mmCIF file of C-alpha atoms and ligand atoms in Angstrom:
data_model
loop_
_atom_site.group_PDB
_atom_site.id
_atom_site.type_symbol
_atom_site.label_atom_id
_atom_site.label_comp_id
_atom_site.label_asym_id
_atom_site.label_seq_id
_atom_site.Cartn_x
_atom_site.Cartn_y
_atom_site.Cartn_z
ATOM 1 C CA MET A 1 18.085 1.781 -27.500
ATOM 2 C CA THR A 2 15.715 2.805 -30.155
ATOM 3 C CA ARG A 3 15.332 6.595 -30.620
ATOM 4 C CA SER A 4 12.003 7.755 -29.263
ATOM 5 C CA ARG A 5 9.841 10.759 -29.134
ATOM 6 C CA VAL A 6 8.950 11.203 -25.512
ATOM 7 C CA LEU A 7 6.304 13.559 -24.071
ATOM 8 C CA VAL A 8 7.397 14.643 -20.519
ATOM 9 C CA THR A 9 4.586 16.010 -18.248
ATOM 10 C CA GLY A 10 6.191 18.109 -15.571
ATOM 11 C CA GLY A 11 9.287 18.427 -17.663
ATOM 12 C CA ALA A 12 10.083 21.893 -16.291
ATOM 13 C CA GLY A 13 10.335 20.495 -12.721
ATOM 14 C CA TYR A 14 13.169 19.321 -10.611
ATOM 15 C CA ILE A 15 13.229 15.584 -11.523
ATOM 16 C CA GLY A 16 11.410 15.983 -14.831
ATOM 17 C CA SER A 17 13.884 18.559 -16.288
ATOM 18 C CA GLU A 18 16.799 16.433 -15.247
ATOM 19 C CA THR A 19 15.270 13.555 -17.181
ATOM 20 C CA VAL A 20 14.605 15.815 -20.164
ATOM 21 C CA ARG A 21 18.267 16.752 -20.341
ATOM 22 C CA LEU A 22 19.349 13.005 -20.194
ATOM 23 C CA LEU A 23 16.772 12.048 -22.965
ATOM 24 C CA LEU A 24 18.193 14.725 -25.241
ATOM 25 C CA GLU A 25 21.811 13.646 -24.460
ATOM 26 C CA GLU A 26 20.861 10.164 -25.465
ATOM 27 C CA GLY A 27 19.432 11.269 -28.739
ATOM 28 C CA HIS A 28 15.677 11.142 -28.036
ATOM 29 C CA GLU A 29 13.233 13.787 -29.161
ATOM 30 C CA VAL A 30 11.415 15.504 -26.254
ATOM 31 C CA VAL A 31 8.123 17.415 -25.919
ATOM 32 C CA VAL A 32 7.811 19.040 -22.478
ATOM 33 C CA PHE A 33 4.207 19.541 -21.315
ATOM 34 C CA ASP A 34 4.066 21.703 -18.136
ATOM 35 C CA ASP A 35 1.688 24.354 -16.776
ATOM 36 C CA LEU A 36 4.582 26.067 -14.998
ATOM 37 C CA SER A 37 2.684 26.120 -11.723
ATOM 38 C CA THR A 38 5.785 24.957 -9.923
ATOM 39 C CA GLY A 39 8.252 24.296 -12.807
ATOM 40 C CA HIS A 40 10.513 26.821 -14.532
ATOM 41 C CA ARG A 41 10.754 27.548 -18.203
ATOM 42 C CA LYS A 42 14.410 28.182 -17.799
ATOM 43 C CA ALA A 43 14.856 24.543 -16.618
ATOM 44 C CA VAL A 44 13.790 23.255 -20.110
ATOM 45 C CA PRO A 45 16.535 22.962 -22.615
ATOM 46 C CA GLU A 46 16.184 24.768 -26.002
ATOM 47 C CA ALA A 47 16.367 21.515 -27.796
ATOM 48 C CA ALA A 48 13.096 20.327 -26.328
ATOM 49 C CA SER A 49 9.731 21.424 -27.633
ATOM 50 C CA PHE A 50 7.693 23.163 -24.943
ATOM 51 C CA ILE A 51 3.884 23.242 -24.560
ATOM 52 C CA ARG A 52 2.419 25.169 -21.715
ATOM 53 C CA GLY A 53 -0.700 23.420 -20.611
ATOM 54 C CA ARG A 54 -2.566 21.460 -17.981
ATOM 55 C CA ILE A 55 -2.696 17.656 -18.279
ATOM 56 C CA SER A 56 -6.502 17.803 -17.971
ATOM 57 C CA ASP A 57 -6.695 19.906 -21.177
ATOM 58 C CA THR A 58 -7.556 16.877 -23.342
ATOM 59 C CA PRO A 59 -7.748 18.512 -26.781
ATOM 60 C CA LEU A 60 -4.291 20.107 -26.202
ATOM 61 C CA MET A 61 -2.815 16.934 -24.821
ATOM 62 C CA ILE A 62 -4.099 14.803 -27.822
ATOM 63 C CA GLU A 63 -2.521 17.384 -30.109
ATOM 64 C CA ALA A 64 0.786 17.208 -28.162
ATOM 65 C CA LEU A 65 0.725 13.427 -28.354
ATOM 66 C CA ALA A 66 0.908 13.308 -32.140
ATOM 67 C CA GLY A 67 3.837 11.172 -33.145
ATOM 68 C CA VAL A 68 4.917 10.490 -29.594
ATOM 69 C CA ASP A 69 6.130 6.948 -28.665
ATOM 70 C CA ALA A 70 6.100 7.190 -24.837
ATOM 71 C CA VAL A 71 5.022 9.481 -22.039
ATOM 72 C CA PHE A 72 6.968 10.173 -18.855
ATOM 73 C CA HIS A 73 4.464 11.458 -16.360
ATOM 74 C CA PHE A 74 6.092 13.663 -13.613
ATOM 75 C CA ALA A 75 3.471 16.389 -13.224
ATOM 76 C CA ALA A 76 1.923 16.090 -9.725
ATOM 77 C CA ASN A 77 1.423 17.822 -6.347
ATOM 78 C CA ILE A 78 4.117 16.473 -4.043
ATOM 79 C CA GLU A 79 4.018 17.979 -0.554
ATOM 80 C CA VAL A 80 2.959 15.396 1.985
ATOM 81 C CA ALA A 81 1.998 17.867 4.724
ATOM 82 C CA GLU A 82 -0.064 19.977 2.359
ATOM 83 C CA SER A 83 -1.834 16.967 1.136
ATOM 84 C CA VAL A 84 -3.243 16.419 4.679
ATOM 85 C CA THR A 85 -4.522 20.019 5.086
ATOM 86 C CA ASP A 86 -5.654 20.484 1.470
ATOM 87 C CA PRO A 87 -6.136 17.118 -0.291
ATOM 88 C CA LYS A 88 -8.309 18.457 -3.149
ATOM 89 C CA PRO A 89 -5.593 19.452 -5.634
ATOM 90 C CA PHE A 90 -3.770 16.165 -4.926
ATOM 91 C CA TRP A 91 -6.824 14.136 -6.023
ATOM 92 C CA TRP A 92 -7.572 16.421 -8.994
ATOM 93 C CA ASN A 93 -3.948 16.511 -10.254
ATOM 94 C CA ASN A 94 -2.510 13.218 -9.213
ATOM 95 C CA PHE A 95 -5.468 11.039 -9.729
ATOM 96 C CA VAL A 96 -8.003 12.748 -12.073
ATOM 97 C CA GLY A 97 -5.071 14.303 -14.011
ATOM 98 C CA THR A 98 -3.571 10.849 -14.531
ATOM 99 C CA LEU A 99 -6.981 9.563 -15.675
ATOM 100 C CA THR A 100 -7.390 12.288 -18.294
ATOM 101 C CA LEU A 101 -3.821 11.703 -19.474
ATOM 102 C CA LEU A 102 -4.490 7.966 -19.811
ATOM 103 C CA ASP A 103 -7.595 8.636 -21.829
ATOM 104 C CA ALA A 104 -5.799 11.032 -24.112
ATOM 105 C CA MET A 105 -2.962 8.475 -24.630
ATOM 106 C CA VAL A 106 -5.472 5.675 -25.591
ATOM 107 C CA LYS A 107 -7.198 8.109 -27.991
ATOM 108 C CA ALA A 108 -3.916 9.178 -29.531
ATOM 109 C CA GLU A 109 -2.709 5.529 -29.598
ATOM 110 C CA VAL A 110 0.357 6.128 -27.388
ATOM 111 C CA PHE A 111 0.876 2.953 -25.356
ATOM 112 C CA GLN A 112 4.058 3.422 -23.269
ATOM 113 C CA LEU A 113 4.048 5.158 -19.923
ATOM 114 C CA VAL A 114 6.635 5.749 -17.135
ATOM 115 C CA PHE A 115 4.981 7.017 -14.052
ATOM 116 C CA SER A 116 6.486 8.897 -11.121
ATOM 117 C CA SER A 117 5.437 7.209 -7.987
ATOM 118 C CA THR A 118 6.684 7.298 -4.459
ATOM 119 C CA ALA A 119 7.778 5.368 -1.335
ATOM 120 C CA ALA A 120 4.811 7.115 0.344
ATOM 121 C CA VAL A 121 2.643 4.262 -1.211
ATOM 122 C CA TYR A 122 4.073 1.985 1.617
ATOM 123 C CA GLY A 123 3.018 4.189 4.530
ATOM 124 C CA ASN A 124 4.845 2.674 7.572
ATOM 125 C CA PRO A 125 6.403 -0.465 6.067
ATOM 126 C CA PRO A 126 6.677 -3.456 8.423
ATOM 127 C CA SER A 127 10.346 -4.106 7.684
ATOM 128 C CA ASP A 128 13.329 -1.801 7.444
ATOM 129 C CA LEU A 129 14.359 -2.724 3.873
ATOM 130 C CA VAL A 130 11.283 -2.030 1.667
ATOM 131 C CA THR A 131 10.599 -4.423 -1.220
ATOM 132 C CA GLU A 132 7.761 -4.047 -3.745
ATOM 133 C CA LYS A 133 5.895 -7.002 -2.158
ATOM 134 C CA MET A 134 5.218 -5.062 1.009
ATOM 135 C CA PRO A 135 1.726 -3.939 1.856
ATOM 136 C CA LEU A 136 0.528 -0.801 0.094
ATOM 137 C CA GLN A 137 -0.879 1.280 2.987
ATOM 138 C CA PRO A 138 -0.309 5.006 2.450
ATOM 139 C CA VAL A 139 -0.707 7.204 5.574
ATOM 140 C CA ASN A 140 -1.470 10.455 3.749
ATOM 141 C CA PRO A 141 -3.542 11.783 0.820
ATOM 142 C CA TYR A 142 -0.383 12.241 -1.239
ATOM 143 C CA GLY A 143 0.527 8.560 -0.979
ATOM 144 C CA GLU A 144 -3.170 7.597 -1.509
ATOM 145 C CA SER A 145 -3.490 9.688 -4.631
ATOM 146 C CA LYS A 146 -0.277 8.123 -6.115
ATOM 147 C CA LEU A 147 -1.274 4.597 -5.209
ATOM 148 C CA SER A 148 -4.758 5.187 -6.773
ATOM 149 C CA ALA A 149 -3.056 6.355 -9.915
ATOM 150 C CA GLU A 150 -0.942 3.273 -9.996
ATOM 151 C CA THR A 151 -4.062 1.123 -9.704
ATOM 152 C CA LEU A 152 -5.724 3.071 -12.557
ATOM 153 C CA ILE A 153 -2.650 2.571 -14.729
ATOM 154 C CA ALA A 154 -2.642 -1.198 -13.979
ATOM 155 C CA ASP A 155 -6.269 -1.407 -15.055
ATOM 156 C CA TYR A 156 -5.517 0.508 -18.261
ATOM 157 C CA CYS A 157 -2.595 -1.922 -18.975
ATOM 158 C CA THR A 158 -4.923 -4.993 -18.643
ATOM 159 C CA ALA A 159 -7.828 -3.504 -20.613
ATOM 160 C CA TYR A 160 -6.411 -1.194 -23.263
ATOM 161 C CA GLY A 161 -3.006 -2.624 -24.026
ATOM 162 C CA LEU A 162 -0.945 0.040 -22.266
ATOM 163 C CA CYS A 163 2.675 -0.854 -21.163
ATOM 164 C CA ALA A 164 3.524 1.024 -17.959
ATOM 165 C CA THR A 165 6.097 1.183 -15.318
ATOM 166 C CA SER A 166 5.742 3.003 -11.947
ATOM 167 C CA LEU A 167 8.938 4.157 -10.350
ATOM 168 C CA ARG A 168 8.633 4.566 -6.569
ATOM 169 C CA TYR A 169 11.190 7.158 -5.623
ATOM 170 C CA PHE A 170 12.573 7.217 -2.140
ATOM 171 C CA ASN A 171 14.103 10.578 -1.037
ATOM 172 C CA ALA A 172 15.070 12.421 -4.188
ATOM 173 C CA ALA A 173 18.010 14.807 -3.519
ATOM 174 C CA GLY A 174 21.002 16.463 -5.139
ATOM 175 C CA ALA A 175 21.228 18.452 -8.314
ATOM 176 C CA ALA A 176 22.578 17.930 -11.886
ATOM 177 C CA VAL A 177 26.134 16.752 -11.575
ATOM 178 C CA GLY A 178 28.247 19.933 -11.404
ATOM 179 C CA GLY A 179 25.283 21.997 -10.062
ATOM 180 C CA LYS A 180 24.078 23.717 -13.235
ATOM 181 C CA HIS A 181 20.432 22.806 -12.526
ATOM 182 C CA GLY A 182 18.653 21.801 -9.368
ATOM 183 C CA ALA A 183 15.547 22.022 -7.154
ATOM 184 C CA ASP A 184 13.820 25.424 -7.063
ATOM 185 C CA HIS A 185 10.664 25.068 -5.029
ATOM 186 C CA ALA A 186 8.880 28.178 -3.732
ATOM 187 C CA HIS A 187 7.971 26.214 -0.654
ATOM 188 C CA LYS A 188 11.020 24.334 0.686
ATOM 189 C CA THR A 189 10.323 21.354 2.940
ATOM 190 C CA HIS A 190 12.996 18.784 2.178
ATOM 191 C CA LEU A 191 15.779 18.040 4.593
ATOM 192 C CA VAL A 192 18.748 18.378 2.325
ATOM 193 C CA THR A 193 17.443 21.582 0.784
ATOM 194 C CA LEU A 194 16.773 23.168 4.185
ATOM 195 C CA CYS A 195 20.238 22.233 5.451
ATOM 196 C CA LEU A 196 21.753 23.900 2.501
ATOM 197 C CA GLU A 197 19.556 27.017 3.078
ATOM 198 C CA ALA A 198 20.932 27.038 6.603
ATOM 199 C CA ALA A 199 24.497 26.650 5.263
ATOM 200 C CA ALA A 200 23.897 29.514 2.853
ATOM 201 C CA ARG A 201 22.726 31.575 5.898
ATOM 202 C CA ARG A 202 19.284 32.056 4.341
ATOM 203 C CA LEU A 203 17.744 30.134 7.340
ATOM 204 C CA PRO A 204 18.699 30.948 10.923
ATOM 205 C CA CYS A 205 19.044 27.250 11.792
ATOM 206 C CA LEU A 206 18.054 23.695 10.800
ATOM 207 C CA THR A 207 15.261 22.268 12.866
ATOM 208 C CA ILE A 208 15.331 18.508 13.569
ATOM 209 C CA PHE A 209 11.892 16.974 13.954
ATOM 210 C CA GLY A 210 12.099 14.320 16.580
ATOM 211 C CA THR A 211 15.106 12.766 18.397
ATOM 212 C CA ASP A 212 13.207 9.951 20.076
ATOM 213 C CA TYR A 213 12.682 7.549 17.218
ATOM 214 C CA PRO A 214 13.735 3.867 17.589
ATOM 215 C CA THR A 215 16.810 4.438 15.399
ATOM 216 C CA PRO A 216 20.528 4.389 16.350
ATOM 217 C CA ASP A 217 20.728 8.155 17.011
ATOM 218 C CA GLY A 218 16.985 8.805 17.646
ATOM 219 C CA THR A 219 16.294 10.642 14.346
ATOM 220 C CA CYS A 220 14.524 9.420 11.201
ATOM 221 C CA VAL A 221 16.458 7.361 8.649
ATOM 222 C CA ARG A 222 15.836 7.814 4.914
ATOM 223 C CA ASP A 223 17.318 6.542 1.636
ATOM 224 C CA TYR A 224 18.530 9.644 -0.297
ATOM 225 C CA ILE A 225 18.897 9.058 -4.012
ATOM 226 C CA HIS A 226 20.605 11.313 -6.548
ATOM 227 C CA VAL A 227 18.300 13.008 -8.992
ATOM 228 C CA ALA A 228 20.589 12.087 -11.859
ATOM 229 C CA ASP A 229 20.137 8.380 -10.872
ATOM 230 C CA LEU A 230 16.316 8.821 -10.859
ATOM 231 C CA ALA A 231 16.596 10.287 -14.313
ATOM 232 C CA ARG A 232 18.557 7.361 -15.581
ATOM 233 C CA ALA A 233 15.952 4.897 -14.116
ATOM 234 C CA HIS A 234 13.344 6.462 -16.502
ATOM 235 C CA LEU A 235 15.429 5.735 -19.611
ATOM 236 C CA ALA A 236 16.170 2.191 -18.288
ATOM 237 C CA ALA A 237 12.354 1.674 -17.915
ATOM 238 C CA LEU A 238 11.788 2.885 -21.449
ATOM 239 C CA SER A 239 14.335 0.574 -22.960
ATOM 240 C CA ALA A 240 13.025 -2.321 -20.772
ATOM 241 C CA PHE A 241 9.636 -2.027 -22.566
ATOM 242 C CA GLU A 242 11.484 -3.429 -25.614
ATOM 243 C CA ARG A 243 12.106 -6.583 -23.583
ATOM 244 C CA GLY A 244 8.510 -6.708 -22.406
ATOM 245 C CA VAL A 245 9.454 -5.613 -18.831
ATOM 246 C CA GLN A 246 7.009 -3.384 -17.009
ATOM 247 C CA GLY A 247 5.788 -3.049 -13.408
ATOM 248 C CA SER A 248 6.460 -1.141 -10.136
ATOM 249 C CA PHE A 249 10.006 -0.644 -8.981
ATOM 250 C CA ASN A 250 11.582 0.953 -5.918
ATOM 251 C CA LEU A 251 14.400 3.492 -6.496
ATOM 252 C CA GLY A 252 16.812 4.044 -3.717
ATOM 253 C CA ASN A 253 20.445 3.286 -2.777
ATOM 254 C CA GLY A 254 19.516 0.640 -0.186
ATOM 255 C CA LYS A 255 21.463 2.655 2.426
ATOM 256 C CA GLY A 256 19.844 4.784 5.175
ATOM 257 C CA HIS A 257 21.126 7.983 6.691
ATOM 258 C CA SER A 258 19.676 9.645 9.828
ATOM 259 C CA VAL A 259 18.731 13.241 10.028
ATOM 260 C CA ARG A 260 21.725 13.903 12.138
ATOM 261 C CA GLU A 261 24.010 12.235 9.563
ATOM 262 C CA VAL A 262 22.606 14.395 6.815
ATOM 263 C CA VAL A 263 23.189 17.628 9.004
ATOM 264 C CA GLU A 264 26.799 16.550 9.630
ATOM 265 C CA CYS A 265 27.381 15.689 5.974
ATOM 266 C CA VAL A 266 26.076 19.078 4.818
ATOM 267 C CA GLN A 267 28.159 20.804 7.510
ATOM 268 C CA LYS A 268 31.275 18.991 6.250
ATOM 269 C CA VAL A 269 30.700 19.494 2.537
ATOM 270 C CA THR A 270 29.920 23.221 2.839
ATOM 271 C CA GLY A 271 32.337 23.901 5.691
ATOM 272 C CA VAL A 272 29.558 25.800 7.431
ATOM 273 C CA ASP A 273 28.765 24.893 11.032
ATOM 274 C CA PHE A 274 25.137 26.156 10.900
ATOM 275 C CA PRO A 275 23.122 25.965 14.117
ATOM 276 C CA VAL A 276 20.639 23.058 14.764
ATOM 277 C CA LYS A 277 17.458 23.175 16.902
ATOM 278 C CA GLU A 278 15.755 20.003 18.116
ATOM 279 C CA VAL A 279 11.927 19.966 18.364
ATOM 280 C CA ALA A 280 9.091 17.401 18.643
ATOM 281 C CA ARG A 281 8.320 14.887 15.950
ATOM 282 C CA ARG A 282 6.633 16.064 12.738
ATOM 283 C CA PRO A 283 3.317 14.154 12.332
ATOM 284 C CA GLY A 284 3.268 11.263 9.923
ATOM 285 C CA ASP A 285 7.008 10.609 9.638
ATOM 286 C CA PRO A 286 7.937 6.945 9.497
ATOM 287 C CA ALA A 287 11.040 6.086 11.568
ATOM 288 C CA TYR A 288 12.981 4.221 8.915
ATOM 289 C CA LEU A 289 12.479 4.034 5.160
ATOM 290 C CA VAL A 290 15.126 2.419 3.005
ATOM 291 C CA ALA A 291 14.608 0.812 -0.348
ATOM 292 C CA SER A 292 15.496 -2.550 -1.533
ATOM 293 C CA SER A 293 16.098 -1.773 -5.260
ATOM 294 C CA GLY A 294 16.957 -5.370 -6.208
ATOM 295 C CA LYS A 295 13.991 -5.625 -8.590
ATOM 296 C CA ALA A 296 15.115 -2.514 -10.519
ATOM 297 C CA LEU A 297 18.628 -3.873 -10.673
ATOM 298 C CA ASP A 298 17.484 -7.336 -11.969
ATOM 299 C CA LEU A 299 14.767 -6.307 -14.407
ATOM 300 C CA LEU A 300 15.653 -2.752 -15.497
ATOM 301 C CA GLY A 301 19.387 -3.169 -15.302
ATOM 302 C CA TRP A 302 19.489 0.079 -13.293
ATOM 303 C CA LYS A 303 22.090 0.714 -10.558
ATOM 304 C CA PRO A 304 22.809 4.082 -8.944
ATOM 305 C CA CYS A 305 25.934 5.805 -10.262
ATOM 306 C CA PHE A 306 26.120 8.430 -7.470
ATOM 307 C CA PRO A 307 25.168 6.518 -4.210
ATOM 308 C CA SER A 308 27.328 8.554 -1.925
ATOM 309 C CA LEU A 309 25.511 11.110 0.308
ATOM 310 C CA GLU A 310 28.552 13.398 0.016
ATOM 311 C CA GLN A 311 28.193 13.517 -3.716
ATOM 312 C CA ILE A 312 24.466 14.124 -3.514
ATOM 313 C CA VAL A 313 25.111 17.061 -1.065
ATOM 314 C CA HIS A 314 28.066 18.365 -3.039
ATOM 315 C CA ASP A 315 26.060 18.635 -6.292
ATOM 316 C CA ALA A 316 23.137 20.221 -4.463
ATOM 317 C CA TRP A 317 25.473 22.722 -2.777
ATOM 318 C CA GLU A 318 27.038 23.650 -6.138
ATOM 319 C CA TRP A 319 23.543 24.553 -7.370
ATOM 320 C CA VAL A 320 22.476 26.438 -4.267
ATOM 321 C CA ARG A 321 25.858 28.295 -3.935
ATOM 322 C CA THR A 322 25.940 29.421 -7.629
ATOM 323 C CA HIS A 323 22.156 30.122 -7.957
ATOM 324 C CA PRO A 324 21.076 32.011 -4.842
ATOM 325 C CA LYS A 325 17.705 32.835 -6.538
ATOM 326 C CA GLY A 326 17.315 29.408 -8.206
ATOM 327 C CA TYR A 327 16.129 29.801 -11.772
ATOM 328 C CA GLY A 328 15.669 33.571 -11.013
ATOM 329 C CA SER A 329 19.467 33.813 -10.956
ATOM 330 C CA ASP A 330 21.398 34.332 -14.167
ATOM 331 C CA ILE A 331 22.254 31.004 -15.700
HETATM 332 N N1 UFG B 1 13.339 16.786 8.610
HETATM 333 C C1 UFG B 1 13.805 17.517 9.643
HETATM 334 N N2 UFG B 1 13.828 18.797 9.535
HETATM 335 C C2 UFG B 1 13.471 19.477 8.418
HETATM 336 C C3 UFG B 1 12.977 18.739 7.320
HETATM 337 C C4 UFG B 1 12.889 17.426 7.411
HETATM 338 O O1 UFG B 1 14.114 16.918 10.751
HETATM 339 O O2 UFG B 1 13.568 20.733 8.412
HETATM 340 C C5 UFG B 1 13.257 15.293 8.703
HETATM 341 C C6 UFG B 1 11.848 14.742 8.483
HETATM 342 O O3 UFG B 1 11.119 14.829 9.756
HETATM 343 C C7 UFG B 1 12.152 13.355 7.993
HETATM 344 C C8 UFG B 1 13.437 13.499 7.200
HETATM 345 O O4 UFG B 1 14.015 14.747 7.642
HETATM 346 O O5 UFG B 1 12.433 12.529 9.123
HETATM 347 C C9 UFG B 1 13.197 13.640 5.708
HETATM 348 O O6 UFG B 1 12.210 14.562 5.423
HETATM 349 P P1 UFG B 1 11.857 15.174 4.069
HETATM 350 O O7 UFG B 1 10.783 16.201 4.173
HETATM 351 O O8 UFG B 1 13.097 15.574 3.329
HETATM 352 O O9 UFG B 1 11.348 13.898 3.158
HETATM 353 P P2 UFG B 1 10.215 12.877 3.559
HETATM 354 O O10 UFG B 1 10.882 11.581 3.985
HETATM 355 O O11 UFG B 1 9.211 13.327 4.516
HETATM 356 O O12 UFG B 1 9.429 12.687 2.230
HETATM 357 C C10 UFG B 1 10.009 12.501 0.977
HETATM 358 C C11 UFG B 1 9.187 13.131 -0.144
HETATM 359 C C12 UFG B 1 7.870 12.385 -0.231
HETATM 360 C C13 UFG B 1 8.139 10.922 -0.385
HETATM 361 C C14 UFG B 1 8.950 10.394 0.670
HETATM 362 C C15 UFG B 1 9.324 8.950 0.377
HETATM 363 O O13 UFG B 1 8.947 14.484 0.149
HETATM 364 O O14 UFG B 1 7.285 12.906 -1.444
HETATM 365 O O15 UFG B 1 10.186 11.133 0.709
HETATM 366 O O16 UFG B 1 10.323 8.548 1.179
HETATM 367 F F1 UFG B 1 6.960 10.308 -0.362
#
């Protein structure tokens, strides 16, 4: 692959920083652009340049884009439930923020973009295995804001010569292989993270939201994908631009795990039999969401290297076990 200079928005965050490390390993130059509202300066390797700023700060962004070949755009608000109660920052950051970034890119003549999208653009898909051809019907403002950003990007591709790929992540999980880096969110909502908190005895129990879904064991099924595999997909998307490949791609393992299976897996990997409480459904959860990633395989040449849930949980546990205070711990 050609050596590129890549600007990474949200490069101090969970998936962004994992991608920054991989870009550097592969010999690319990296500029991280992050306002540190949720990211961590310590997650950014020394070898990357770092600019603290908001993506809506157009003069700063245009300056940062000097000499840049491609942008990886991770910076976003991501919590589904919060998007329902307080949609404003989701529209400002995920939609307007993307618009201002695109304008800055066009002004700075940077024409390659890899965008972090989400399975939430599908809402409640009509089939178990989700392909990119399925209807795009988000059921929450988070998914709406990401889908609107995808539409905006497609229009900029048609009109202004941008090349762009949107990567629709299913359930991102795990940590850097070996556990040196990982997720450090002030507000923890994701299943694997909360199971590990329970295993570390920092939560009294894990709460299962709903046991009456039309799934084999009554709990929701999701496709958990290793953060290192998500990072690799971004580099695959970048090199695919050289072959004229762009578009929207699902990223998952194509294998579903129920909430109960995740709980059992975390208990097995950690050796901690933490207590579990069953409560009513959480509003807005689809019963079954599993990716067909055939398009990414065919066109990007991307295939997950760490598809096993055990490996995903193992790496996340290494991070949680050795960094009880996240990036606030000594690393
Ligand atoms: N769950 C529990 N207990 C918990 C936390 C979660 O039972 O304490 C359940 C949820 O109800 C759901 C499943 O575990 O059935 C997974 O929930 P997560 O919160 O880990 O993830 P989601 O599937 O809700 O959402 C994630 C991302 C979204 C993205 C979506 C796409 O947070 O940004 O995956 O699949 F859009």
